[in-house]
Coordinates of C-alpha atoms in Angstrom, one line a residue:
Chain A
X2 CA 44.2 -4.4 44.5
X3 CA 46.7 -1.8 43.4
X4 CA 49.2 -0.6 46.0
X5 CA 50.6 2.8 46.6
X6 CA 51.9 4.1 43.3
X7 CA 54.8 6.5 43.1
X8 CA 56.2 8.3 40.1
X9 CA 58.8 8.7 38.7
X10 CA 60.8 5.7 40.0
X11 CA 64.0 7.5 39.3
X12 CA 64.8 11.2 38.8
X13 CA 68.1 12.7 38.0
X14 CA 68.3 16.5 37.8
X15 CA 70.7 19.4 38.2
X16 CA 71.1 21.5 41.3
X17 CA 68.7 24.4 41.3
X18 CA 65.9 22.7 39.3
X19 CA 62.4 22.1 40.6
X20 CA 61.6 18.5 41.4
X21 CA 58.1 17.1 41.8
X22 CA 57.4 13.6 43.2
X23 CA 54.0 12.1 42.8
X24 CA 52.0 9.6 44.8
X25 CA 48.7 7.8 44.4
X26 CA 47.5 6.3 47.7
X27 CA 45.4 3.2 48.0
X28 CA 41.7 4.0 47.4
X29 CA 39.8 4.5 50.7
X30 CA 42.9 5.2 52.8
X31 CA 42.5 8.3 55.0
X32 CA 46.2 8.9 55.7
X33 CA 49.1 9.7 53.5
X34 CA 52.7 9.9 54.5
X35 CA 55.9 11.1 52.8
X36 CA 59.3 9.7 54.0
X37 CA 62.9 10.2 53.0
X38 CA 65.5 7.6 53.3
X39 CA 69.3 8.1 53.2
X40 CA 72.2 5.9 54.5
X41 CA 73.1 8.6 57.0
X42 CA 69.7 9.4 58.5
X43 CA 67.7 6.3 57.8
X44 CA 63.9 6.5 57.1
X45 CA 62.6 9.9 58.2
X46 CA 58.9 11.0 58.2
X47 CA 58.6 14.3 56.4
X48 CA 54.9 15.1 56.5
X49 CA 51.5 13.4 56.8
X50 CA 48.0 14.1 55.8
X51 CA 44.6 13.0 57.1
X52 CA 41.6 13.4 54.7
X53 CA 43.8 15.6 52.5
X54 CA 44.7 18.0 55.3
X55 CA 48.4 18.3 56.4
X56 CA 48.5 17.2 60.1
X57 CA 52.2 17.2 60.9
X58 CA 55.0 18.8 58.8
X59 CA 57.6 19.0 61.5
X60 CA 59.8 16.6 59.5
X61 CA 60.0 18.8 56.4
X62 CA 63.7 19.9 56.3
X63 CA 63.3 23.4 55.1
X64 CA 61.1 25.8 53.1
X65 CA 62.4 24.4 49.8
X66 CA 60.2 21.4 50.5
X67 CA 56.4 21.6 50.1
X68 CA 53.7 18.9 49.9
X69 CA 50.1 19.1 48.7
X70 CA 47.2 16.7 48.6
X71 CA 44.6 18.3 46.3
X72 CA 42.3 15.3 46.5
X73 CA 42.1 11.8 48.1
X74 CA 43.8 10.1 45.3
X75 CA 46.8 12.3 44.6
X76 CA 49.7 14.0 46.5
X77 CA 52.9 15.7 45.5
X78 CA 56.1 16.5 47.2
X79 CA 58.0 19.4 45.6
X80 CA 61.6 20.6 46.1
X81 CA 62.5 24.0 44.8
X82 CA 65.3 24.7 44.4
X83 CA 66.9 21.3 44.7
X84 CA 70.3 20.7 46.2
X85 CA 72.7 17.8 46.1
X86 CA 72.0 17.0 49.7
X87 CA 68.4 16.3 48.8
X88 CA 69.5 13.1 47.0
X89 CA 67.7 10.2 48.6
X90 CA 64.9 7.7 48.2
X91 CA 61.5 9.3 48.8
X92 CA 58.7 7.0 49.9
X93 CA 55.0 7.6 50.0
X94 CA 52.7 5.5 52.3
X95 CA 49.0 5.4 53.0
X96 CA 47.1 4.0 55.9
X97 CA 43.5 2.9 56.2
X98 CA 43.2 4.6 59.6
X99 CA 40.7 3.0 61.8
X100 CA 40.5 -0.1 59.6
X101 CA 43.7 -1.1 61.2
X102 CA 41.4 -2.5 63.9
X103 CA 39.8 -4.7 61.3
X104 CA 43.1 -6.5 60.6
X105 CA 44.6 -4.2 58.0
X106 CA 48.2 -3.2 58.3
X107 CA 49.2 0.2 59.7
X108 CA 50.8 1.6 56.6
X109 CA 51.3 0.5 53.0
X110 CA 54.4 1.8 51.2
X111 CA 55.1 2.5 47.6
X112 CA 58.4 1.5 46.0
X113 CA 59.8 5.0 46.2
X114 CA 61.4 7.5 44.0
X115 CA 65.2 7.5 43.8
X116 CA 66.2 11.2 43.5
X117 CA 69.7 12.2 42.4
X118 CA 70.6 15.9 42.4
X119 CA 73.8 16.6 40.5
Chain B
X20 CA 56.5 7.8 70.6
X21 CA 58.6 5.1 72.4
X22 CA 62.1 4.6 71.2
X23 CA 63.3 1.2 70.2
X24 CA 66.7 -0.5 70.3
X25 CA 67.6 -3.5 68.2
X26 CA 70.8 -5.1 67.0
X27 CA 72.4 -3.4 64.0
X28 CA 73.0 -6.7 62.1
X29 CA 72.6 -10.5 62.3
X30 CA 73.9 -13.4 60.3
X31 CA 72.1 -16.7 59.8
X32 CA 72.1 -19.7 57.5
X33 CA 69.3 -21.1 55.3
X34 CA 66.9 -23.3 57.2
X35 CA 67.6 -21.8 60.6
X36 CA 65.2 -20.0 62.9
X37 CA 66.1 -16.3 63.4
X38 CA 65.1 -14.3 66.5
X39 CA 65.4 -10.6 66.5
X40 CA 64.9 -8.9 69.8
X41 CA 63.8 -5.3 70.2
X42 CA 63.9 -3.3 73.4
X43 CA 61.3 -0.6 74.1
X44 CA 61.7 0.2 77.8
X45 CA 59.4 3.3 77.7
X46 CA 56.5 1.6 75.9
X47 CA 53.2 3.2 76.8
X48 CA 50.0 1.4 77.9
X49 CA 48.3 1.9 74.6
X50 CA 51.2 1.2 72.3
X51 CA 51.3 -1.6 69.9
X52 CA 54.5 -3.3 68.6
X53 CA 54.9 -3.5 64.8
X54 CA 57.6 -5.0 62.6
X55 CA 58.3 -4.1 59.1
X56 CA 60.7 -5.6 56.5
X57 CA 62.6 -3.8 53.8
X58 CA 64.3 -5.2 50.8
X59 CA 66.7 -3.1 48.7
X60 CA 65.0 -0.8 46.3
X61 CA 61.6 -1.4 47.8
X62 CA 59.5 0.3 50.4
X63 CA 59.0 -1.2 53.9
X64 CA 56.6 -4.1 54.1
X65 CA 54.4 -4.9 57.1
X66 CA 55.2 -8.3 58.8
X67 CA 53.3 -8.5 62.1
X68 CA 51.8 -6.4 64.9
X69 CA 50.9 -7.3 68.5
X70 CA 50.1 -6.0 71.9
X71 CA 50.9 -8.8 74.3
X72 CA 51.8 -12.5 74.6
X73 CA 52.2 -14.1 71.2
X74 CA 51.0 -13.4 67.7
X75 CA 51.6 -15.7 64.7
X76 CA 50.9 -15.3 61.0
X77 CA 52.0 -17.1 57.9
X78 CA 55.3 -15.3 57.9
X79 CA 56.5 -14.8 61.5
X80 CA 55.7 -15.0 65.2
X81 CA 55.9 -12.1 67.6
X82 CA 56.6 -12.8 71.3
X83 CA 55.9 -10.1 73.9
X84 CA 56.7 -10.8 77.6
X85 CA 54.3 -9.6 80.3
X86 CA 56.2 -6.4 81.0
X87 CA 56.2 -5.5 77.3
X88 CA 59.5 -3.8 77.6
X89 CA 60.9 -6.0 74.8
X90 CA 59.6 -8.1 71.9
X91 CA 61.1 -10.8 69.7
X92 CA 60.4 -11.4 66.1
X93 CA 60.8 -15.0 65.1
X94 CA 61.3 -16.1 61.5
X95 CA 61.1 -19.9 61.1
X96 CA 63.4 -21.6 58.6
X97 CA 64.8 -18.6 56.9
X98 CA 65.8 -18.6 53.2
X99 CA 68.1 -16.4 51.2
X100 CA 65.1 -14.2 50.3
X101 CA 64.7 -13.2 53.9
X102 CA 67.9 -11.1 53.7
X103 CA 66.5 -7.7 54.4
X104 CA 66.4 -4.9 57.1
X105 CA 63.9 -5.5 59.8
X106 CA 62.4 -2.6 61.7
X107 CA 60.7 -2.7 65.1
X108 CA 58.3 0.2 65.9
X109 CA 56.0 1.0 68.8
X110 CA 53.1 3.4 68.8
X111 CA 49.4 3.8 69.6
X112 CA 47.5 3.2 66.3
X113 CA 44.3 4.6 67.9
X114 CA 45.8 8.1 68.4
X115 CA 48.3 8.4 65.6
X116 CA 49.1 6.4 62.5
X117 CA 52.5 8.0 62.4
X118 CA 55.4 5.5 62.4
X119 CA 58.9 6.4 63.6
X120 CA 61.5 4.1 62.1
X121 CA 64.8 3.4 63.9
X122 CA 68.0 2.0 62.4
X123 CA 66.6 -1.5 62.0
X124 CA 68.4 -4.8 62.0
X125 CA 70.2 -5.9 58.8
X126 CA 69.7 -9.7 58.5
X127 CA 72.0 -11.6 56.2
X128 CA 71.0 -15.2 55.4
X129 CA 73.8 -17.3 54.0
X130 CA 73.5 -20.5 51.9

């Protein structure tokens, strides 16, 4: 059973460039979450989707950030233009929703994308 | 979502039992308590979840007193590989699958 798959694992780019992070959730999961982790701010929820529809994007830092989920098996987080302060590890997670009540765990995380903006 | 408070760091030695306590004074009636573990360069990993009394699985035990204002994660006989950050979260999984992570507890297991 494949877990949440994120790509790329590492990204280094120059300030001002567009960055696209990708996520493939676990098949059958209804919810998808994007997080950002830094030493200063810890693990922050940016946005989450239910059945491909964005539910809460209050954690998105500013208009330079956007997220999409065109289908149940794929999501992107885009930063345009990127800035050095966007450097962080970005995690994607998915949740089986109501199947939590059948013993599944609340959220399954990918291994993250380490983003460095120079 | 209820806010949690846990120690910033803890030290232990291999083979010891480690207990990490989390305070959640404002926990709501429908909230569950969930613990996650995070190793460097990896995403958080689910450990255990409970509502009241005691829950045990192959990895850990979770003790929740009657007032539910705190909980204790117990790791039996830790090894070096248990060195990680441990997060305590509370929330109602029936109304939201959103998780709000605090600062966590950094556990260091020494040989």
